Short mmCIF file of C-alpha atoms in Angstrom, two decimals:
data_model
loop_
_atom_site.label_atom_id
_atom_site.label_comp_id
_atom_site.label_asym_id
_atom_site.label_seq_id
_atom_site.Cartn_x
_atom_site.Cartn_y
_atom_site.Cartn_z
CA MET I 1 -0.01 -0.04 0.10
CA ALA I 2 1.42 3.55 -0.88
CA ARG I 3 2.26 5.57 2.15
CA ARG I 4 0.47 8.81 2.76
CA SER I 5 2.52 11.66 1.72
CA LEU I 6 4.33 13.86 4.21
CA TRP I 7 3.47 17.30 2.99
CA LEU I 8 1.68 17.28 -0.12
CA SER I 9 -1.93 17.71 -0.47
CA ALA I 10 -4.25 15.18 -2.37
CA GLN I 11 -3.92 17.19 -5.38
CA CYS I 12 -0.21 17.42 -5.04
CA ARG I 13 -0.12 13.61 -4.71
CA SER I 14 -2.06 13.40 -8.12
CA PHE I 15 0.68 15.52 -9.79
CA LEU I 16 -1.46 19.04 -9.77
CA LEU I 17 1.26 21.15 -7.89
CA VAL I 18 4.89 19.62 -9.05
CA LEU I 19 6.22 22.39 -10.94
CA VAL I 20 6.56 25.63 -8.79
CA GLY I 21 10.37 26.39 -8.48
CA PHE I 22 11.23 23.61 -10.98
CA VAL I 23 10.65 25.35 -14.33
CA SER I 24 13.68 25.17 -16.87
CA PHE I 25 14.36 27.73 -19.58
CA THR I 26 15.57 27.09 -22.96
CA ALA I 27 17.82 29.51 -24.87
CA ALA I 28 14.25 30.63 -26.65
CA ALA I 29 12.72 31.04 -23.34
CA GLN I 30 15.64 33.00 -21.64
CA GLN I 31 15.13 35.68 -24.47
CA SER I 32 11.49 36.17 -23.18
CA GLY I 33 11.71 35.05 -19.90
CA ASP I 34 8.52 36.77 -18.51
CA ALA I 35 6.37 35.57 -21.23
CA TYR I 36 7.44 32.07 -20.53
CA ARG I 37 6.74 32.10 -16.90
CA GLN I 38 3.37 33.78 -17.72
CA SER I 39 2.57 30.79 -20.02
CA VAL I 40 3.59 28.24 -17.30
CA LEU I 41 1.73 29.90 -14.57
CA ALA I 42 -1.53 30.06 -16.58
CA ILE I 43 -1.17 26.44 -17.61
CA GLN I 44 -0.66 25.35 -13.87
CA GLN I 45 -3.75 27.46 -12.98
CA GLN I 46 -5.86 25.72 -15.50
CA ILE I 47 -4.44 22.28 -14.18
CA ASP I 48 -5.43 23.62 -10.59
CA ALA I 49 -8.87 24.32 -11.78
CA GLY I 50 -9.45 21.02 -13.39
CA ASP I 51 -9.38 22.53 -16.99
CA LEU I 52 -7.13 19.79 -18.19
CA GLU I 53 -8.17 20.13 -22.00
CA GLY I 54 -7.66 23.85 -21.83
CA ALA I 55 -4.26 23.28 -20.22
CA ARG I 56 -3.39 20.67 -22.94
CA SER I 57 -4.20 23.13 -25.58
CA ALA I 58 -2.10 25.87 -23.97
CA VAL I 59 1.15 23.58 -23.72
CA VAL I 60 0.69 22.50 -27.39
CA GLN I 61 0.67 26.24 -28.30
CA ALA I 62 3.50 26.91 -26.06
CA GLU I 63 5.72 24.21 -27.38
CA LYS I 64 5.38 25.62 -30.85
CA GLN I 65 6.97 28.77 -29.19
CA TYR I 66 9.36 26.79 -27.04
CA PRO I 67 10.22 23.30 -28.56
CA ASN I 68 12.05 20.39 -26.62
CA ASN I 69 11.11 22.43 -23.49
CA GLY I 70 11.46 20.11 -20.33
CA GLY I 71 9.20 22.39 -18.18
CA LEU I 72 6.49 22.15 -20.66
CA GLU I 73 6.69 18.52 -21.23
CA ASN I 74 6.64 18.00 -17.47
CA LEU I 75 3.30 20.12 -17.53
CA LEU I 76 2.05 17.54 -20.20
CA GLY I 77 3.00 14.69 -18.02
CA VAL I 78 1.11 16.25 -15.22
CA ILE I 79 -2.22 16.47 -17.55
CA GLU I 80 -1.79 12.98 -18.83
CA ALA I 81 -1.13 11.58 -15.20
CA GLN I 82 -4.57 13.32 -14.40
CA HIS I 83 -6.50 11.75 -17.08
CA GLY I 84 -5.01 8.50 -15.90
CA HIS I 85 -2.73 7.94 -18.86
CA LEU I 86 0.12 6.82 -17.03
CA THR I 87 2.27 5.37 -20.05
CA ALA I 88 1.87 8.74 -21.81
CA ALA I 89 2.69 10.56 -18.76
CA ARG I 90 5.85 8.69 -18.07
CA GLN I 91 7.06 9.28 -21.66
CA ALA I 92 6.51 12.96 -21.16
CA PHE I 93 8.52 13.00 -17.93
CA LEU I 94 11.26 11.16 -19.51
CA ALA I 95 11.26 13.60 -22.20
CA ALA I 96 11.24 16.41 -19.81
CA VAL I 97 14.45 14.96 -17.98
CA ARG I 98 15.93 14.22 -21.57
CA HIS I 99 15.85 17.78 -22.57
CA ASP I 100 16.37 19.31 -19.02
CA PRO I 101 18.48 16.91 -17.04
CA ARG I 102 18.40 18.99 -13.70
CA LEU I 103 14.58 19.44 -13.86
CA VAL I 104 13.89 18.25 -10.11
CA GLY I 105 10.36 18.31 -10.56
CA ALA I 106 10.29 15.75 -13.49
CA TYR I 107 12.43 13.36 -11.57
CA MET I 108 10.11 13.64 -8.64
CA ASN I 109 7.21 12.93 -10.86
CA LEU I 110 8.83 9.90 -12.21
CA SER I 111 9.15 8.80 -8.82
CA ARG I 112 5.66 9.49 -7.88
CA LEU I 113 4.55 7.28 -10.71
CA ASP I 114 6.61 4.33 -9.70
CA MET I 115 5.57 4.65 -6.07
CA GLN I 116 2.01 3.80 -6.66
CA THR I 117 3.04 -0.01 -7.54
CA ALA I 118 6.57 0.22 -5.68
CA ALA I 119 5.17 -1.71 -2.44
CA LYS I 120 4.58 -4.77 -4.44
CA ASP I 121 6.62 -4.42 -7.65
CA ALA I 122 10.36 -4.71 -7.24
CA THR I 123 11.18 -3.10 -10.60
CA ALA I 124 9.01 -0.20 -9.84
CA ARG I 125 10.64 -0.03 -6.40
CA ALA I 126 14.07 0.10 -7.83
CA GLU I 127 13.23 2.89 -10.27
CA ALA I 128 11.30 4.95 -7.72
CA LEU I 129 14.48 4.79 -5.43
CA ARG I 130 16.77 5.73 -8.51
CA MET I 131 14.65 9.01 -9.35
CA SER I 132 14.45 9.93 -5.79
CA GLU I 133 18.15 9.47 -5.15
CA ARG I 134 18.61 11.61 -8.13
CA VAL I 135 16.31 14.25 -6.82
CA VAL I 136 18.51 14.48 -3.37
CA GLN I 137 21.54 14.76 -5.30
CA MET I 138 20.24 18.04 -6.64
CA ASP I 139 18.23 19.10 -4.02
CA THR I 140 19.38 17.92 -0.71
CA ALA I 141 16.55 19.77 1.12
CA ASN I 142 13.92 17.86 -0.79
CA ASP I 143 11.59 16.34 2.06
CA GLU I 144 9.47 14.39 -0.48
CA ALA I 145 12.36 12.68 -1.89
CA HIS I 146 13.94 11.63 1.43
CA TYR I 147 10.75 10.25 2.55
CA GLN I 148 10.15 8.22 -0.38
CA ILE I 149 13.57 6.82 0.12
CA ALA I 150 13.08 6.01 3.69
CA THR I 151 9.74 4.37 2.80
CA ILE I 152 11.41 2.18 0.03
CA LEU I 153 14.16 1.14 2.43
CA ALA I 154 11.26 0.20 5.02
CA TRP I 155 9.68 -1.92 2.22
CA GLU I 156 13.09 -3.61 1.55
CA LYS I 157 13.18 -4.27 5.50
CA ASN I 158 16.39 -2.11 5.65
CA TYR I 159 15.02 -0.13 8.79
CA ALA I 160 18.33 1.27 10.00
CA ARG I 161 19.01 3.05 6.93
CA SER I 162 15.25 4.04 6.70
CA LEU I 163 15.69 5.79 9.84
CA ALA I 164 18.94 7.67 8.90
CA GLU I 165 17.10 8.93 5.66
CA LEU I 166 14.15 10.20 7.94
CA GLU I 167 16.60 12.06 10.20
CA ARG I 168 17.40 14.13 6.89
CA LEU I 169 14.02 15.59 6.93
CA SER I 170 13.39 19.22 7.87
CA PRO I 171 12.00 19.56 11.34
CA GLN I 172 8.65 20.52 10.19
CA ALA I 173 8.48 17.38 7.94
CA GLN I 174 9.46 15.09 10.78
CA THR I 175 6.38 16.03 12.60
CA ALA I 176 4.13 14.97 9.72
CA ILE I 177 1.74 12.08 10.15
CA GLY I 178 3.68 9.83 7.71
CA ALA I 179 7.22 10.39 8.94
CA GLN I 180 5.84 9.71 12.59
CA ALA I 181 4.37 6.53 11.44
CA LEU I 182 7.42 5.47 9.54
CA ILE I 183 9.76 6.28 12.46
CA CYS I 184 7.52 4.21 14.80
CA GLU I 185 7.70 1.29 12.29
CA ASP I 186 11.46 1.59 11.74
CA HIS I 187 12.09 1.63 15.81
CA ALA I 188 9.53 -1.27 16.38
CA ALA I 189 11.16 -3.49 13.51
CA LEU I 190 14.53 -2.81 15.08
CA GLY I 191 13.33 -3.80 18.59
CA HIS I 192 14.22 -0.33 19.98
CA ARG I 193 11.77 -0.63 22.61
CA GLU I 194 12.05 2.99 24.24
CA ALA I 195 12.38 4.61 21.12
CA THR I 196 9.22 2.72 19.84
CA ASP I 197 7.22 3.84 22.90
CA ARG I 198 8.10 7.45 22.18
CA ALA I 199 7.26 7.15 18.70
CA ALA I 200 3.91 5.65 19.23
CA HIS I 201 3.08 7.89 21.98
CA MET I 202 3.82 10.80 19.41
CA LEU I 203 1.92 9.15 16.72
CA ALA I 204 -1.21 8.62 18.75
CA SER I 205 -1.32 12.08 19.89
CA ASN I 206 -1.30 13.43 16.30
CA THR I 207 -4.66 14.74 15.59
CA ASP I 208 -4.21 13.96 12.08
CA LEU I 209 -3.92 10.08 12.96
CA THR I 210 -6.13 7.92 10.56
CA GLU I 211 -6.25 4.20 10.51
CA GLU I 212 -4.52 4.13 7.23
CA ASP I 213 -1.53 6.09 8.91
CA ALA I 214 -1.28 3.65 11.70
CA ASN I 215 -1.42 0.38 9.74
CA PRO I 216 2.28 0.21 8.70
CA CYS I 217 3.43 0.97 12.10
CA VAL I 218 0.72 -1.47 13.79
CA SER I 219 2.02 -4.40 11.15
CA ALA I 220 5.63 -3.67 12.93
CA LEU I 221 4.05 -3.46 16.59
CA ARG I 222 2.36 -6.77 16.02
CA ALA I 223 5.60 -8.61 15.05
CA ALA I 224 7.19 -7.01 17.89
CA HIS I 225 4.32 -8.26 20.31
CA ARG I 226 3.54 -4.81 21.44
CA ALA I 227 -0.19 -5.05 21.81
CA VAL I 228 -0.47 -2.19 24.12
CA LEU I 229 0.83 0.28 21.72
CA ILE I 230 -1.30 -1.22 18.77
CA GLU I 231 -4.32 -0.58 21.10
CA GLU I 232 -3.25 2.90 21.88
CA LEU I 233 -2.93 3.88 18.20
CA LEU I 234 -6.11 2.31 16.99
CA SER I 235 -8.01 3.62 19.67
CA SER I 236 -6.63 7.04 18.91
CA ALA I 237 -7.65 6.91 15.53
CA ALA I 238 -11.03 5.65 16.28
CA GLU I 239 -11.69 8.64 18.35
CA ARG I 240 -11.36 10.79 14.89
CA HIS I 241 -12.82 8.21 12.44
CA PRO I 242 -14.57 4.91 12.43
CA LEU I 243 -12.42 1.89 12.33
CA SER I 244 -12.89 -0.32 9.23
CA PRO I 245 -13.75 -3.99 10.02
CA ALA I 246 -9.94 -4.78 9.73
CA GLY I 247 -8.94 -2.06 12.15
CA LEU I 248 -11.70 -3.14 14.42
CA ARG I 249 -10.39 -6.74 14.41
CA MET I 250 -6.77 -5.73 15.00
CA LEU I 251 -7.99 -3.73 17.86
CA GLY I 252 -9.63 -6.52 19.36
CA LEU I 253 -6.72 -8.97 18.70
CA ALA I 254 -4.43 -6.44 20.24
CA GLN I 255 -6.90 -6.34 23.52
CA GLU I 256 -7.02 -10.21 23.64
CA ALA I 257 -3.24 -10.14 23.68
CA ASP I 258 -3.09 -7.90 26.59
CA GLY I 259 -5.52 -10.02 28.21
CA LYS I 260 -8.47 -7.99 27.95
CA LEU I 261 -10.80 -10.63 27.04
CA GLY I 262 -14.15 -8.63 27.70
CA GLN I 263 -13.11 -5.65 25.75
CA ALA I 264 -11.67 -7.70 23.01
CA ARG I 265 -14.69 -9.83 22.52
CA ALA I 266 -17.01 -6.51 22.33
CA THR I 267 -14.57 -5.00 19.81
CA LEU I 268 -14.67 -8.37 17.63
CA GLU I 269 -18.35 -8.12 17.95
CA LYS I 270 -18.20 -4.56 16.22
CA ALA I 271 -16.02 -6.08 13.66
CA PHE I 272 -18.26 -8.77 12.83
CA THR I 273 -21.21 -6.42 12.75
CA ALA I 274 -19.48 -4.49 10.11
CA ASP I 275 -18.42 -7.47 8.15
CA SER I 276 -21.03 -10.12 8.66
CA THR I 277 -19.35 -12.47 6.28
CA SER I 278 -15.93 -12.91 7.98
CA VAL I 279 -15.37 -16.39 9.12
CA GLU I 280 -12.06 -15.15 10.44
CA ILE I 281 -13.56 -12.60 12.82
CA LEU I 282 -15.78 -15.68 14.04
CA ILE I 283 -12.94 -17.74 14.76
CA ASP I 284 -11.26 -14.94 16.62
CA LEU I 285 -14.43 -14.71 18.71
CA THR I 286 -14.55 -18.31 19.26
CA ARG I 287 -10.92 -18.15 20.66
CA VAL I 288 -11.61 -15.33 22.93
CA ALA I 289 -14.85 -16.99 24.28
CA LYS I 290 -12.80 -20.22 24.97
CA ALA I 291 -9.92 -18.21 26.90
CA ALA I 292 -12.62 -16.63 28.99
CA GLY I 293 -14.11 -20.11 29.77
CA ASP I 294 -17.38 -19.53 27.69
CA ASN I 295 -17.48 -22.58 25.86
CA GLN I 296 -21.10 -22.12 24.95
CA GLY I 297 -20.50 -18.95 23.34
CA ALA I 298 -17.74 -20.48 21.50
CA LEU I 299 -19.80 -23.09 19.91
CA GLY I 300 -22.37 -20.38 18.97
CA TYR I 301 -19.63 -18.54 16.91
CA LEU I 302 -18.31 -21.63 15.59
CA ALA I 303 -21.85 -22.60 14.42
CA HIS I 304 -22.36 -19.43 12.58
CA ALA I 305 -18.88 -19.76 10.99
CA ARG I 306 -19.97 -23.49 9.63
CA ASP I 307 -23.05 -21.84 8.05
CA LEU I 308 -20.74 -19.26 6.20
CA ARG I 309 -18.08 -21.79 5.12
CA PRO I 310 -19.86 -25.41 5.13
CA THR I 311 -16.85 -26.83 3.17
CA ASP I 312 -14.27 -25.87 5.84
CA ALA I 313 -13.48 -29.18 7.93
CA THR I 314 -11.59 -27.42 10.63
CA LEU I 315 -14.75 -25.69 11.73
CA PRO I 316 -16.94 -28.77 12.70
CA TYR I 317 -13.96 -30.48 14.03
CA GLU I 318 -12.94 -27.66 16.53
CA PHE I 319 -16.73 -27.46 17.51
CA GLY I 320 -16.34 -31.39 18.41
CA VAL I 321 -13.27 -30.63 20.38
CA ILE I 322 -15.13 -28.00 22.59
CA CYS I 323 -18.02 -30.29 22.84
CA LEU I 324 -15.61 -33.09 24.33
CA ARG I 325 -14.17 -30.28 26.67
CA MET I 326 -17.63 -29.96 27.89
CA GLY I 327 -18.25 -33.59 28.11
CA LEU I 328 -20.86 -33.74 25.24
CA TYR I 329 -19.58 -36.77 23.65
CA ALA I 330 -22.72 -37.39 21.32
CA GLU I 331 -22.37 -34.01 19.96
CA ALA I 332 -18.82 -34.09 19.53
CA ARG I 333 -19.27 -37.47 17.58
CA LYS I 334 -21.79 -35.68 15.36
CA ALA I 335 -19.46 -32.66 14.62
CA ILE I 336 -16.29 -34.63 14.06
CA GLY I 337 -17.95 -37.07 11.77
CA ALA I 338 -19.14 -33.82 9.76
CA ALA I 339 -15.51 -33.00 9.60
CA LEU I 340 -14.35 -36.48 8.58
CA GLU I 341 -17.21 -36.21 5.44
CA ILE I 342 -15.34 -33.27 4.16
CA GLU I 343 -11.81 -34.57 4.91
CA PRO I 344 -12.01 -38.59 5.34
CA ASP I 345 -8.40 -39.01 5.22
CA ASN I 346 -7.17 -36.31 7.92
CA PRO I 347 -5.51 -38.35 10.51
CA ASP I 348 -6.49 -35.86 13.18
CA TYR I 349 -10.06 -36.01 12.62
CA ASN I 350 -9.94 -40.14 12.37
CA HIS I 351 -7.97 -40.04 15.74
CA GLY I 352 -10.62 -37.59 17.43
CA MET I 353 -13.51 -39.91 15.98
CA GLY I 354 -11.82 -42.97 17.30
CA LEU I 355 -11.40 -41.44 20.85
CA VAL I 356 -14.79 -40.33 21.11
CA VAL I 357 -16.46 -43.32 19.61
CA SER I 358 -14.49 -45.52 22.15
CA PHE I 359 -16.45 -43.95 25.00
CA SER I 360 -19.80 -45.00 23.31
CA GLU I 361 -22.03 -47.94 24.18
CA ASP I 362 -19.85 -49.86 21.48
CA PRO I 363 -16.42 -49.06 21.84
CA GLY I 364 -15.23 -51.37 19.10
CA GLN I 365 -16.59 -48.98 16.57
CA ALA I 366 -13.70 -46.86 17.20
CA MET I 367 -11.25 -49.22 15.53
CA PRO I 368 -11.86 -48.42 11.93
CA TYR I 369 -11.04 -44.82 12.59
CA LEU I 370 -7.83 -45.68 14.90
CA LEU I 371 -6.60 -48.00 12.58
CA LYS I 372 -6.71 -45.57 9.69
CA TYR I 373 -4.92 -43.17 11.98
CA HIS I 374 -2.40 -45.62 12.69
CA THR I 375 -2.00 -46.37 8.96
CA LEU I 376 -1.47 -42.59 8.23
CA ARG I 377 0.78 -41.84 11.19
CA PRO I 378 2.42 -45.10 12.07
CA GLN I 379 5.22 -43.60 14.04
CA ASP I 380 2.70 -41.97 16.56
CA PRO I 381 2.56 -43.93 19.86
CA ASN I 382 -0.44 -41.98 20.68
CA GLY I 383 -2.27 -44.08 17.80
CA LEU I 384 -0.94 -47.50 19.36
CA LEU I 385 -2.27 -46.19 22.94
CA ALA I 386 -5.68 -45.25 21.42
CA LEU I 387 -6.02 -48.68 19.80
CA GLY I 388 -5.04 -50.40 23.09
CA ASP I 389 -7.48 -48.06 25.06
CA ALA I 390 -10.50 -48.91 22.79
CA SER I 391 -9.89 -52.57 22.43
CA PHE I 392 -9.88 -52.36 26.39
CA ARG I 393 -13.20 -50.49 26.45
CA ALA I 394 -14.55 -53.20 24.19
CA LYS I 395 -13.42 -55.79 26.48
CA ASP I 396 -11.32 -57.47 23.69
CA TYR I 397 -8.21 -57.89 25.92
CA ASP I 398 -5.94 -59.97 23.82
CA THR I 399 -6.01 -57.24 20.99
CA ALA I 400 -5.65 -54.51 23.56
CA LEU I 401 -2.45 -56.41 24.85
CA THR I 402 -1.01 -56.18 21.48
CA TRP I 403 -1.08 -52.72 21.25
CA LEU I 404 -0.73 -51.67 24.65
CA ARG I 405 2.63 -53.79 24.58
CA GLN I 406 3.94 -51.49 21.68
CA ALA I 407 2.76 -48.27 23.17
CA VAL I 408 4.68 -49.22 26.61
CA VAL I 409 8.05 -48.91 25.18
CA HIS I 410 7.74 -45.32 24.15
CA PRO I 411 8.26 -42.46 26.91
CA ALA I 412 5.30 -40.44 25.76
CA THR I 413 2.70 -43.28 26.18
CA ALA I 414 4.42 -45.71 28.71
CA ALA I 415 2.80 -44.34 31.81
CA GLU I 416 -0.66 -44.95 30.58
CA ALA I 417 -0.08 -48.08 28.68
CA HIS I 418 1.24 -49.62 32.14
CA TYR I 419 -1.96 -48.55 33.64
CA TYR I 420 -3.98 -50.29 30.98
CA LEU I 421 -1.70 -53.47 31.19
CA GLY I 422 -2.17 -53.29 34.86
CA ARG I 423 -6.05 -53.23 34.78
CA ILE I 424 -6.16 -56.08 32.35
CA ALA I 425 -3.74 -58.21 34.47
CA ARG I 426 -5.99 -57.81 37.66
CA LEU I 427 -9.19 -58.57 35.39
CA GLN I 428 -7.57 -61.72 34.27
CA GLY I 429 -6.47 -62.60 38.05
CA ASN I 430 -2.72 -62.01 37.56
CA ILE I 431 -2.42 -59.73 40.83
CA SER I 432 1.23 -59.94 41.07
CA GLU I 433 1.69 -58.64 37.51
CA ALA I 434 -0.96 -56.18 37.76
CA THR I 435 0.44 -54.56 40.89
CA GLY I 436 3.92 -54.49 38.95
CA GLU I 437 2.51 -52.82 35.91
CA LEU I 438 0.56 -50.13 37.94
CA LYS I 439 3.80 -49.51 39.86
CA ASP I 440 5.61 -48.88 36.71
CA SER I 441 3.03 -46.35 35.88
CA LEU I 442 3.21 -44.55 39.12
CA GLN I 443 6.94 -44.44 38.89
CA LEU I 444 6.90 -42.58 35.37
CA LEU I 445 3.88 -40.36 36.57
CA PRO I 446 3.36 -40.18 40.39
CA ASN I 447 0.19 -38.34 40.65
CA GLN I 448 -2.16 -40.45 39.12
CA ALA I 449 -5.54 -40.98 40.98
CA SER I 450 -6.57 -43.64 38.77
CA VAL I 451 -3.46 -45.49 39.17
CA LEU I 452 -3.46 -45.10 42.89
CA ALA I 453 -7.12 -46.33 43.37
CA GLU I 454 -6.20 -49.47 41.37
CA LEU I 455 -3.63 -50.13 43.61
CA GLY I 456 -5.50 -49.30 46.63
CA GLN I 457 -8.34 -51.68 45.42
CA ILE I 458 -5.44 -54.56 44.95
CA ALA I 459 -4.49 -53.99 48.66
CA VAL I 460 -8.00 -54.12 49.91
CA SER I 461 -8.41 -57.53 48.18
CA LYS I 462 -5.04 -58.76 49.70
CA GLY I 463 -6.06 -57.69 53.17
CA ASP I 464 -3.21 -55.05 53.22
CA ASN I 465 -5.19 -52.44 55.15
CA THR I 466 -2.38 -49.92 55.74
CA GLU I 467 -1.06 -49.75 52.23
CA ALA I 468 -4.69 -49.77 51.04
CA SER I 469 -5.41 -46.63 53.02
CA THR I 470 -2.44 -44.86 51.82
CA TYR I 471 -3.10 -45.51 48.30
CA LEU I 472 -6.77 -44.61 48.47
CA ASP I 473 -6.33 -41.67 50.56
CA ARG I 474 -3.89 -40.21 48.15
CA ALA I 475 -6.06 -40.92 45.09
CA VAL I 476 -9.16 -38.98 46.64
CA LYS I 477 -7.06 -36.32 47.70
CA LEU I 478 -5.81 -35.85 44.11
CA ASP I 479 -9.28 -36.43 42.71
CA PRO I 480 -11.96 -35.94 45.19
CA ASP I 481 -14.66 -37.63 42.78
CA ASN I 482 -12.55 -40.25 41.63
CA TYR I 483 -15.14 -43.23 41.42
CA ALA I 484 -12.51 -46.18 41.96
CA GLY I 485 -11.03 -44.48 44.83
CA ASN I 486 -14.25 -43.65 46.62
CA TYR I 487 -15.48 -47.07 46.10
CA GLY I 488 -12.24 -48.55 47.27
CA LEU I 489 -12.29 -46.51 50.61
CA LEU I 490 -16.04 -47.84 50.89
CA LEU I 491 -14.74 -51.37 50.66
CA LEU I 492 -11.89 -50.68 52.89
CA TYR I 493 -14.14 -49.07 55.69
CA ALA I 494 -16.76 -52.18 55.35
CA ARG I 495 -13.81 -54.54 55.82
CA THR I 496 -12.32 -52.70 58.79
CA ARG I 497 -15.50 -51.68 60.49
CA ASP I 498 -14.37 -48.03 60.29
CA PRO I 499 -16.70 -45.64 61.92
CA ARG I 500 -16.22 -43.50 58.68
CA LEU I 501 -18.39 -46.25 56.72
CA GLU I 502 -21.59 -44.49 56.83
CA GLN I 503 -20.14 -41.16 55.69
CA GLN I 504 -18.05 -42.93 53.07
CA SER I 505 -21.40 -44.46 51.87
CA LYS I 506 -23.01 -41.23 51.55
CA ARG I 507 -19.97 -39.81 49.81
CA PHE I 508 -19.89 -42.62 47.31
CA ASP I 509 -23.43 -42.07 46.41
CA GLU I 510 -22.79 -38.37 45.73
CA VAL I 511 -19.83 -39.42 43.49
CA LYS I 512 -21.88 -42.42 41.69
CA ASN I 513 -24.72 -39.71 41.28
CA LYS I 514 -22.22 -37.19 39.59
CA LYS I 515 -20.93 -40.08 37.37
CA ASP I 516 -24.42 -40.81 36.20
CA GLU I 517 -25.14 -37.02 35.60
CA ARG I 518 -21.94 -36.83 33.23
CA ASP I 519 -23.31 -39.95 31.53
CA VAL I 520 -26.30 -38.30 30.88
CA GLU I 521 -24.66 -35.18 30.00
CA MET I 522 -22.53 -36.93 27.57
CA MET I 523 -25.49 -37.82 25.34
CA ARG I 524 -26.86 -34.13 25.48
CA SER I 525 -27.32 -32.47 22.13
CA LEU I 526 -27.21 -28.66 21.71
CA GLU I 527 -29.63 -26.76 19.62
CA ILE I 528 -28.04 -23.60 18.20
CA SER I 529 -29.96 -20.65 17.24
CA ARG I 530 -29.55 -18.73 13.80
CA ASP I 531 -27.62 -15.89 15.37
CA GLY I 532 -24.97 -18.70 16.29
CA LYS I 533 -25.80 -18.76 19.94
CA PRO I 534 -26.56 -21.92 21.89
CA ASN I 535 -30.09 -21.43 23.44
CA SER I 536 -31.13 -24.64 24.79
CA SER I 537 -30.46 -28.46 25.13
CA LYS I 538 -31.99 -31.81 25.04
CA SER I 539 -31.01 -35.48 25.89
CA GLN I 540 -31.06 -38.45 23.79
CA GLN I 541 -30.55 -41.98 24.21
CA LYS I 542 -27.66 -42.76 21.75
CA PRO I 543 -25.06 -40.70 20.25
CA ASN I 544 -25.88 -39.12 16.86
CA GLN I 545 -23.82 -41.12 13.98
#
């Protein structure tokens, strides 16, 4: 994007006022200097008044008297540029510098032409730089040329040289909005923290600040992780002119990065109101709602995003992940299934679906998804563990052992694999083996309530009441609602006729009821309103396919 000029009005940037002080005289003109000056001034006035055809006719007449005149050719280039005839304008400016090699205005106009595309066009950028450097060789105090050089150097990521060029501006030019923005950008890109603070504060206090002015600096500040300064600049700009949807989104992201989740959400809501087709803003809102702990709100934003972009598999998958976090396994299964319909060979989606289905009434249905994941990512031990877990839940212990013995050799999955191997051994009556596997799991990961509960129940069955109490007390301390731990304590107190038996019986009933409630909650299905907000729920007997 072309930067805003430092000192020129919109008319100047459109080549309306480019010749004052830059008129060159041919020999013929020198013989009648006053007449030539009057002709040039009259043509300039016609250009200023918008009478481009009258100005063109005047140039044609003047060229008859002053042929090959750089000043007149420069004027013709201005007229062509105003008409949008950029190729013709370039030809006229080139003729002007050919006939008058020291005509600063013509070089400046050539640079202006190239600056219009220089941000993205390396050839135009190089040519604009060459023309601007030619200007400062002839006119060392030319602020516009110095600014354009600094701008090009910033585009080239040569921020130190850009700053040095900005220091050559006159004091008045350095206070202009474009210069302040570029100074802020350069310091931010160079990591000059204190200088960036000063430049950003100065820019924010400039009454001419607009979102367009702030944008280049905002990009550099974002890369430097200076969210507070971004918020300051955009908030200041917003006091004068409403921000665009993109500006509101950037302000919201800055507030999010600064931990102001409520403000961020409100700002992003405004951004979406201004651009109600933006899936990106809805994804931002989803992330902010999740960070604030509002999973229901996050689901609402995602539902709206899915309506807008129905072929994007990431949206239903994320919907399913949030449902899992909320314990809504039926809804998660439905959402991840929708993602798989769009991308059936996505390994993450197959893995996620396998994990969800493994908690259903028929865990064996998870195997096709988990086998596909293992095929797609054979080196991932989590695939092995998931296959072992699903087989265990399906009570296919022989198959479970096959996968778990492969998972147990990998550090990332060893602790959990030992746990399942221990449970299988206990179910098969191999108590000594079960104890060894569970202790191996606990050694790798000491604070596992589920492992402690298993060891506690084994100790109860062996009559080792002291050891049982130690394990089970630790389990319920780590996880007060652990089902196996509380059940183990109930067995222990009954066996030892502990006076805490009645209290533990009531406590176990509470834990059991919570588990039953969670089981029902897992089957809950959300209804999403058209505005994307969850508004009600209902229970169902079986997960949606």
